[in-house]
mmCIF file of C-alpha atoms in Angstrom:
data_model
loop_
_atom_site.group_PDB
_atom_site.id
_atom_site.type_symbol
_atom_site.label_atom_id
_atom_site.label_comp_id
_atom_site.label_asym_id
_atom_site.label_seq_id
_atom_site.Cartn_x
_atom_site.Cartn_y
_atom_site.Cartn_z
ATOM 1 C CA MET A 237 -10.567 -53.909 144.281
ATOM 2 C CA GLU A 238 -8.932 -50.541 143.777
ATOM 3 C CA ASN A 239 -6.741 -50.101 140.714
ATOM 4 C CA GLU A 240 -3.443 -50.109 142.603
ATOM 5 C CA VAL A 241 -0.928 -52.076 140.606
ATOM 6 C CA ALA A 242 2.526 -51.644 142.139
ATOM 7 C CA ALA A 243 1.666 -50.466 145.665
ATOM 8 C CA VAL A 244 -1.374 -50.525 147.909
ATOM 9 C CA SER A 245 -2.697 -47.711 150.082
ATOM 10 C CA LEU A 246 -4.022 -47.824 153.618
ATOM 11 C CA PRO A 247 -7.489 -46.468 152.617
ATOM 12 C CA THR A 248 -7.833 -49.353 150.150
ATOM 13 C CA LEU A 249 -6.920 -51.953 152.757
ATOM 14 C CA ILE A 250 -9.308 -50.356 155.246
ATOM 15 C CA GLY A 251 -12.072 -50.346 152.648
ATOM 16 C CA LEU A 252 -11.807 -54.114 152.293
ATOM 17 C CA SER A 253 -13.418 -54.453 155.731
ATOM 18 C CA ARG A 254 -16.793 -54.020 154.035
ATOM 19 C CA ASN A 255 -16.428 -57.357 152.248
ATOM 20 C CA VAL A 256 -15.844 -59.797 155.101
ATOM 21 C CA ALA A 257 -19.070 -59.924 157.096
ATOM 22 C CA ARG A 258 -19.629 -63.628 156.342
ATOM 23 C CA LEU A 259 -16.004 -64.685 155.885
ATOM 24 C CA ARG A 260 -14.928 -66.941 158.741
ATOM 25 C CA PHE A 261 -12.160 -69.519 158.818
ATOM 26 C CA SER A 262 -13.487 -72.102 161.250
ATOM 27 C CA HIS A 263 -16.052 -74.867 161.763
ATOM 28 C CA HIS A 264 -16.524 -76.112 158.217
ATOM 29 C CA GLY A 265 -17.797 -79.560 159.092
ATOM 30 C CA ARG A 266 -14.711 -81.672 158.424
ATOM 31 C CA HIS A 267 -12.699 -83.733 160.833
ATOM 32 C CA ALA A 268 -9.175 -82.502 161.464
ATOM 33 C CA VAL A 269 -7.083 -85.587 162.065
ATOM 34 C CA GLN A 270 -4.910 -83.921 164.686
ATOM 35 C CA GLY A 271 -7.663 -81.778 166.118
ATOM 36 C CA GLY A 272 -9.645 -83.983 168.466
ATOM 37 C CA ALA A 273 -13.146 -85.342 168.084
ATOM 38 C CA TYR A 274 -15.084 -82.232 167.120
ATOM 39 C CA LEU A 275 -16.071 -81.222 163.607
ATOM 40 C CA SER A 276 -13.862 -78.539 162.142
ATOM 41 C CA ALA A 277 -11.665 -77.997 159.119
ATOM 42 C CA PHE A 278 -9.280 -76.437 161.605
ATOM 43 C CA LYS A 279 -8.576 -77.586 165.134
ATOM 44 C CA GLY A 280 -10.637 -74.885 166.776
ATOM 45 C CA ARG A 281 -9.396 -72.437 169.348
ATOM 46 C CA GLY A 282 -6.296 -73.117 171.382
ATOM 47 C CA MET A 283 -6.184 -74.326 174.966
ATOM 48 C CA GLU A 284 -4.877 -72.249 177.857
ATOM 49 C CA PHE A 285 -3.806 -73.310 181.355
ATOM 50 C CA ALA A 286 -6.560 -73.116 183.995
ATOM 51 C CA GLU A 287 -5.314 -74.738 187.216
ATOM 52 C CA THR A 288 -3.395 -77.590 188.829
ATOM 53 C CA ARG A 289 -5.035 -80.292 190.948
ATOM 54 C CA PRO A 290 -4.009 -83.669 192.430
ATOM 55 C CA TYR A 291 -3.732 -86.480 189.913
ATOM 56 C CA THR A 292 -6.623 -88.959 189.737
ATOM 57 C CA ALA A 293 -6.902 -92.248 187.887
ATOM 58 C CA GLY A 294 -7.648 -91.705 184.215
ATOM 59 C CA ASP A 295 -5.953 -88.313 183.881
ATOM 60 C CA ASP A 296 -3.709 -87.886 180.840
ATOM 61 C CA ILE A 297 -0.140 -88.416 182.039
ATOM 62 C CA ARG A 298 1.063 -85.998 179.350
ATOM 63 C CA ASN A 299 -0.492 -83.169 181.406
ATOM 64 C CA LEU A 300 1.371 -83.927 184.634
ATOM 65 C CA ASP A 301 2.653 -80.810 186.395
ATOM 66 C CA TRP A 302 6.171 -81.923 187.263
ATOM 67 C CA ARG A 303 7.118 -78.745 189.126
ATOM 68 C CA VAL A 304 4.209 -78.952 191.556
ATOM 69 C CA THR A 305 4.701 -82.722 191.847
ATOM 70 C CA ALA A 306 8.356 -82.241 192.792
ATOM 71 C CA ARG A 307 7.573 -79.436 195.234
ATOM 72 C CA THR A 308 4.735 -81.205 197.071
ATOM 73 C CA GLY A 309 5.818 -84.793 196.715
ATOM 74 C CA LYS A 310 2.355 -85.669 195.381
ATOM 75 C CA THR A 311 1.422 -86.156 191.740
ATOM 76 C CA HIS A 312 -0.468 -83.210 190.235
ATOM 77 C CA THR A 313 -1.939 -82.654 186.779
ATOM 78 C CA LYS A 314 -2.665 -79.530 184.767
ATOM 79 C CA LEU A 315 -6.176 -78.579 183.676
ATOM 80 C CA PHE A 316 -6.813 -76.560 180.524
ATOM 81 C CA GLN A 317 -9.718 -74.603 179.161
ATOM 82 C CA GLU A 318 -10.606 -73.430 175.687
ATOM 83 C CA GLU A 319 -9.332 -69.976 174.789
ATOM 84 C CA ARG A 320 -12.001 -67.409 174.057
ATOM 85 C CA GLU A 321 -9.811 -65.752 171.477
ATOM 86 C CA ARG A 322 -7.807 -67.802 169.038
ATOM 87 C CA PRO A 323 -4.498 -66.401 167.751
ATOM 88 C CA VAL A 324 -4.442 -66.038 163.973
ATOM 89 C CA PHE A 325 -1.109 -65.361 162.258
ATOM 90 C CA ILE A 326 -0.784 -64.002 158.729
ATOM 91 C CA ALA A 327 2.666 -64.492 157.215
ATOM 92 C CA VAL A 328 3.299 -62.322 154.145
ATOM 93 C CA ASP A 329 6.147 -62.932 151.720
ATOM 94 C CA ALA A 330 7.813 -59.612 150.809
ATOM 95 C CA ARG A 331 10.836 -60.960 148.943
ATOM 96 C CA ARG A 332 11.879 -59.361 145.661
ATOM 97 C CA SER A 333 10.055 -61.961 143.577
ATOM 98 C CA MET A 334 6.744 -60.718 145.018
ATOM 99 C CA PHE A 335 7.225 -57.283 143.430
ATOM 100 C CA PHE A 336 6.406 -58.523 139.961
ATOM 101 C CA ALA A 337 3.490 -58.686 137.544
ATOM 102 C CA THR A 338 2.788 -58.721 133.840
ATOM 103 C CA ARG A 339 -0.974 -58.534 134.291
ATOM 104 C CA GLY A 340 -3.209 -57.428 137.118
ATOM 105 C CA CYS A 341 -1.257 -56.177 140.138
ATOM 106 C CA PHE A 342 2.048 -57.023 141.775
ATOM 107 C CA LYS A 343 2.040 -60.210 143.822
ATOM 108 C CA SER A 344 2.956 -58.038 146.817
ATOM 109 C CA VAL A 345 -0.218 -55.987 146.323
ATOM 110 C CA LEU A 346 -2.308 -59.144 145.989
ATOM 111 C CA ALA A 347 -0.762 -60.527 149.195
ATOM 112 C CA SER A 348 -1.554 -57.286 151.039
ATOM 113 C CA GLN A 349 -5.168 -57.374 149.858
ATOM 114 C CA MET A 350 -5.597 -60.996 150.931
ATOM 115 C CA ALA A 351 -3.929 -60.324 154.277
ATOM 116 C CA ALA A 352 -6.250 -57.368 154.894
ATOM 117 C CA LEU A 353 -9.355 -59.432 154.126
ATOM 118 C CA ILE A 354 -8.213 -62.151 156.528
ATOM 119 C CA ALA A 355 -7.309 -59.617 159.224
ATOM 120 C CA TRP A 356 -10.693 -57.869 159.091
ATOM 121 C CA SER A 357 -12.465 -61.222 159.251
ATOM 122 C CA VAL A 358 -10.380 -62.232 162.266
ATOM 123 C CA MET A 359 -11.217 -58.986 164.054
ATOM 124 C CA GLN A 360 -14.941 -59.168 163.333
ATOM 125 C CA HIS A 361 -15.153 -62.671 164.775
ATOM 126 C CA GLY A 362 -13.332 -61.806 167.976
ATOM 127 C CA ASP A 363 -9.992 -63.542 167.419
ATOM 128 C CA ARG A 364 -6.545 -62.035 167.852
ATOM 129 C CA ILE A 365 -4.451 -61.016 164.874
ATOM 130 C CA GLY A 366 -0.704 -61.432 164.637
ATOM 131 C CA GLY A 367 1.624 -61.680 161.724
ATOM 132 C CA GLN A 368 4.953 -61.949 160.022
ATOM 133 C CA ILE A 369 6.329 -59.938 157.104
ATOM 134 C CA PHE A 370 9.563 -61.361 155.753
ATOM 135 C CA SER A 371 12.046 -60.480 153.025
ATOM 136 C CA GLU A 372 15.602 -61.447 152.080
ATOM 137 C CA ARG A 373 16.957 -58.974 154.627
ATOM 138 C CA SER A 374 14.578 -59.009 157.573
ATOM 139 C CA SER A 375 11.587 -60.569 159.248
ATOM 140 C CA LEU A 376 9.054 -58.581 161.259
ATOM 141 C CA GLU A 377 6.925 -60.527 163.736
ATOM 142 C CA LEU A 378 3.808 -58.979 165.272
ATOM 143 C CA LYS A 379 2.422 -60.301 168.539
ATOM 144 C CA PRO A 380 -1.243 -61.395 168.408
ATOM 145 C CA GLU A 381 -3.603 -58.696 169.665
ATOM 146 C CA HIS A 382 -7.284 -58.062 169.277
ATOM 147 C CA GLY A 383 -9.168 -55.042 168.037
ATOM 148 C CA ARG A 384 -9.078 -52.495 165.249
ATOM 149 C CA ARG A 385 -5.832 -50.942 166.434
ATOM 150 C CA ALA A 386 -3.965 -54.236 165.935
ATOM 151 C CA VAL A 387 -5.386 -54.637 162.441
ATOM 152 C CA LEU A 388 -4.498 -51.083 161.437
ATOM 153 C CA HIS A 389 -0.944 -51.514 162.729
ATOM 154 C CA PHE A 390 -0.570 -54.642 160.593
ATOM 155 C CA LEU A 391 -2.049 -52.931 157.525
ATOM 156 C CA ARG A 392 0.288 -49.951 157.873
ATOM 157 C CA LYS A 393 3.239 -52.311 157.817
ATOM 158 C CA LEU A 394 1.881 -53.836 154.608
ATOM 159 C CA THR A 395 1.709 -50.426 152.903
ATOM 160 C CA GLU A 396 5.411 -49.931 153.673
ATOM 161 C CA LEU A 397 6.541 -52.975 151.676
ATOM 162 C CA GLN A 398 9.509 -52.322 149.418
ATOM 163 C CA PRO A 399 11.733 -54.795 147.524
ATOM 164 C CA ALA A 400 15.060 -55.408 149.239
ATOM 165 C CA ALA A 401 18.200 -54.078 147.552
ATOM 166 C CA ASP A 402 19.785 -56.524 145.130
ATOM 167 C CA ASP A 403 23.364 -56.919 146.355
ATOM 168 C CA SER A 404 25.813 -59.717 147.026
ATOM 169 C CA SER A 405 25.382 -59.876 150.815
ATOM 170 C CA GLU A 406 23.977 -62.968 152.445
ATOM 171 C CA GLU A 407 20.226 -63.345 152.024
ATOM 172 C CA ARG A 408 17.635 -65.136 154.100
ATOM 173 C CA GLY A 409 15.675 -67.812 152.325
ATOM 174 C CA LEU A 410 12.162 -69.152 152.679
ATOM 175 C CA PRO A 411 13.229 -71.973 155.072
ATOM 176 C CA GLU A 412 14.638 -69.456 157.567
ATOM 177 C CA ALA A 413 11.445 -67.386 157.407
ATOM 178 C CA LEU A 414 9.350 -70.493 158.105
ATOM 179 C CA THR A 415 11.618 -71.468 160.992
ATOM 180 C CA ARG A 416 11.183 -68.016 162.524
ATOM 181 C CA LEU A 417 7.437 -68.312 162.012
ATOM 182 C CA HIS A 418 7.379 -71.618 163.889
ATOM 183 C CA ARG A 419 9.168 -70.019 166.850
ATOM 184 C CA HIS A 420 6.776 -67.059 166.802
ATOM 185 C CA VAL A 421 3.478 -68.960 166.545
ATOM 186 C CA ARG A 422 1.985 -70.382 169.705
ATOM 187 C CA PRO A 423 0.351 -73.860 169.685
ATOM 188 C CA GLY A 424 -3.308 -73.971 168.696
ATOM 189 C CA SER A 425 -3.047 -71.006 166.321
ATOM 190 C CA LEU A 426 -4.377 -70.637 162.805
ATOM 191 C CA VAL A 427 -1.609 -69.653 160.367
ATOM 192 C CA PHE A 428 -1.951 -68.234 156.856
ATOM 193 C CA LEU A 429 1.126 -68.226 154.618
ATOM 194 C CA LEU A 430 0.841 -65.918 151.571
ATOM 195 C CA SER A 431 3.742 -66.490 149.199
ATOM 196 C CA ASP A 432 4.789 -67.331 145.657
ATOM 197 C CA PHE A 433 6.834 -70.161 147.243
ATOM 198 C CA ARG A 434 9.788 -69.291 145.057
ATOM 199 C CA GLY A 435 12.776 -71.312 146.264
ATOM 200 C CA TYR A 436 10.595 -73.941 147.916
ATOM 201 C CA SER A 437 12.748 -76.869 149.054
ATOM 202 C CA ARG A 438 12.823 -79.911 151.304
ATOM 203 C CA ALA A 439 13.902 -77.635 154.152
ATOM 204 C CA CYS A 440 10.722 -75.585 153.604
ATOM 205 C CA GLU A 441 8.630 -78.734 153.791
ATOM 206 C CA THR A 442 10.319 -79.751 157.039
ATOM 207 C CA ALA A 443 9.601 -76.334 158.547
ATOM 208 C CA LEU A 444 5.961 -76.451 157.415
ATOM 209 C CA LEU A 445 5.435 -79.899 158.911
ATOM 210 C CA ARG A 446 6.956 -78.737 162.184
ATOM 211 C CA LEU A 447 4.550 -75.798 162.195
ATOM 212 C CA ARG A 448 1.600 -78.043 161.365
ATOM 213 C CA ARG A 449 2.172 -80.307 164.371
ATOM 214 C CA HIS A 450 0.779 -77.700 166.745
ATOM 215 C CA SER A 451 -1.175 -75.270 164.553
ATOM 216 C CA ASP A 452 -3.590 -75.199 161.638
ATOM 217 C CA VAL A 453 -2.010 -73.984 158.419
ATOM 218 C CA VAL A 454 -3.409 -72.439 155.231
ATOM 219 C CA LEU A 455 -1.066 -72.170 152.231
ATOM 220 C CA LEU A 456 -1.897 -69.589 149.553
ATOM 221 C CA LYS A 457 0.286 -69.623 146.448
ATOM 222 C CA LEU A 458 0.240 -66.306 144.578
ATOM 223 C CA TYR A 459 1.459 -66.114 141.001
ATOM 224 C CA ASP A 460 1.524 -64.038 137.851
ATOM 225 C CA PRO A 461 0.130 -65.664 134.673
ATOM 226 C CA LEU A 462 3.577 -65.467 133.067
ATOM 227 C CA GLU A 463 4.901 -67.699 135.856
ATOM 228 C CA SER A 464 2.474 -70.454 134.902
ATOM 229 C CA THR A 465 2.617 -70.251 131.100
ATOM 230 C CA LEU A 466 5.191 -68.764 128.752
ATOM 231 C CA PRO A 467 3.942 -66.539 125.918
ATOM 232 C CA ASP A 468 3.849 -67.592 122.286
ATOM 233 C CA GLN A 469 7.111 -68.197 120.488
ATOM 234 C CA GLY A 470 9.302 -65.152 119.993
ATOM 235 C CA ARG A 471 11.597 -62.765 121.844
ATOM 236 C CA TYR A 472 10.408 -60.798 124.894
ATOM 237 C CA ASP A 473 12.294 -58.130 126.824
ATOM 238 C CA PHE A 474 11.886 -57.624 130.581
ATOM 239 C CA SER A 475 13.249 -55.225 133.168
ATOM 240 C CA PHE A 476 13.578 -55.124 136.945
ATOM 241 C CA GLY A 477 15.013 -51.878 138.219
ATOM 242 C CA ARG A 478 18.295 -51.476 136.332
ATOM 243 C CA ARG A 479 18.382 -55.091 135.214
ATOM 244 C CA ARG A 480 17.356 -55.988 131.672
ATOM 245 C CA PHE A 481 17.038 -59.413 130.111
ATOM 246 C CA SER A 482 15.485 -61.104 127.091
ATOM 247 C CA LEU A 483 13.493 -64.295 126.785
ATOM 248 C CA HIS A 484 13.561 -66.451 123.651
ATOM 249 C CA ALA A 485 10.435 -68.593 123.851
ATOM 250 C CA THR A 486 10.133 -71.928 122.067
ATOM 251 C CA GLN A 487 7.373 -74.510 122.277
ATOM 252 C CA ARG A 488 9.648 -77.038 123.941
ATOM 253 C CA ALA A 489 10.787 -74.530 126.553
ATOM 254 C CA ALA A 490 7.193 -73.394 127.113
ATOM 255 C CA ASP A 491 5.999 -76.963 127.737
ATOM 256 C CA ALA A 492 8.805 -77.650 130.227
ATOM 257 C CA TYR A 493 8.169 -74.313 131.947
ATOM 258 C CA THR A 494 4.451 -75.003 132.362
ATOM 259 C CA ARG A 495 5.159 -78.513 133.599
ATOM 260 C CA ARG A 496 7.509 -77.232 136.337
ATOM 261 C CA PHE A 497 4.877 -74.774 137.539
ATOM 262 C CA GLN A 498 2.181 -77.440 137.621
ATOM 263 C CA GLU A 499 4.480 -79.832 139.484
ATOM 264 C CA ASN A 500 5.147 -77.190 142.122
ATOM 265 C CA VAL A 501 1.415 -76.568 142.593
ATOM 266 C CA GLU A 502 0.661 -80.282 142.798
ATOM 267 C CA MET A 503 3.488 -80.813 145.306
ATOM 268 C CA LEU A 504 2.068 -78.143 147.611
ATOM 269 C CA SER A 505 -1.454 -79.449 147.085
ATOM 270 C CA ALA A 506 -0.452 -83.047 147.852
ATOM 271 C CA LEU A 507 1.436 -81.980 150.977
ATOM 272 C CA SER A 508 -1.593 -80.022 152.149
ATOM 273 C CA ARG A 509 -3.962 -82.949 151.591
ATOM 274 C CA SER A 510 -1.702 -85.406 153.381
ATOM 275 C CA ARG A 511 -1.276 -83.127 156.414
ATOM 276 C CA HIS A 512 -4.813 -81.730 156.460
ATOM 277 C CA MET A 513 -3.812 -78.184 155.616
ATOM 278 C CA ARG A 514 -5.836 -75.888 153.396
ATOM 279 C CA PHE A 515 -4.280 -74.890 150.057
ATOM 280 C CA GLY A 516 -5.299 -72.421 147.383
ATOM 281 C CA THR A 517 -3.866 -70.513 144.445
ATOM 282 C CA CYS A 518 -4.576 -66.980 143.272
ATOM 283 C CA SER A 519 -3.243 -65.180 140.226
ATOM 284 C CA THR A 520 -2.541 -61.476 139.988
ATOM 285 C CA GLN A 521 -5.591 -61.160 137.721
ATOM 286 C CA GLN A 522 -8.021 -62.661 140.232
ATOM 287 C CA ASP A 523 -10.175 -61.057 142.887
ATOM 288 C CA PRO A 524 -8.794 -62.529 146.147
ATOM 289 C CA LEU A 525 -12.132 -62.521 147.979
ATOM 290 C CA PRO A 526 -13.689 -65.489 146.091
ATOM 291 C CA VAL A 527 -10.472 -67.458 146.635
ATOM 292 C CA LEU A 528 -10.656 -66.871 150.385
ATOM 293 C CA MET A 529 -14.352 -67.709 150.375
ATOM 294 C CA GLN A 530 -13.531 -71.059 148.817
ATOM 295 C CA ILE A 531 -10.783 -71.684 151.371
ATOM 296 C CA ALA A 532 -13.226 -70.852 154.171
ATOM 297 C CA GLY A 533 -15.920 -73.081 152.677
ATOM 298 C CA VAL A 534 -18.325 -70.155 152.194
ATOM 299 C CA SER A 535 -20.654 -70.119 149.196
ATOM 300 C CA SER A 536 -20.494 -66.945 147.129
ATOM 301 C CA GLN A 537 -24.313 -66.910 147.168
ATOM 302 C CA SER A 538 -24.234 -66.316 150.935
ATOM 303 C CA PHE A 539 -22.765 -62.881 150.258
ATOM 304 C CA ARG A 540 -25.670 -61.782 148.114
#
């Protein structure tokens, strides 16, 4: 990866397209509980409406076409066919907490790199790319489209990321962003959520479960090493813009701090296992490509 610590450039994100030839997020040989009878870690491509025909014995009553039935006076059912292009949504957290690092690069830069790798993979395998970029002040939703132009439009938006102003006005939280994402994503999609999950709550879990009912979800928790483990005992000074603060580290505080981080990771991991979502973590010191390869079930040796 390029040595871009606080911000990422468009040429860097474009250059990541060279690394994704074998990176594909589908058909990994596992049964998805809510995804039918075929083998796939994800549910496969979505289903789109094909036609309406008269109802026959054995048809699924959930697919009845009530409008045609009411108009004709005879029971009709809807037929569906598999979509050739599956919508893939990449949701990127751009809240203030993402513009932070003590080692490696900012979490926002890491998220942009991961999003670019996913987007190039989606394009190369013929699926449509859509997305969401959300902060405390706004949420930008991009309609799924296919082709290089759609990817470049998404990447340009990622290079424009800036931390929202720190003022006293009302802020949007993670639950609201997830609720907007659920309204934006169409059923049968594959959704990636790249976030530090700061402020994760029961409302967030409810929104994630609602999203999971109709789509496949991949959760990627991004973090700085300082967020997982406090430094050795002593005093440490930090700054964020004009704000300054000091940290007095003790062993007791460090143990409790590490425990809270681990509990958060395990909570997300357990939720993902129970609902058949994919989950991964990536620190600001890691190369995101091997993490995505693991999520996709691709051996690193296959890239050699």
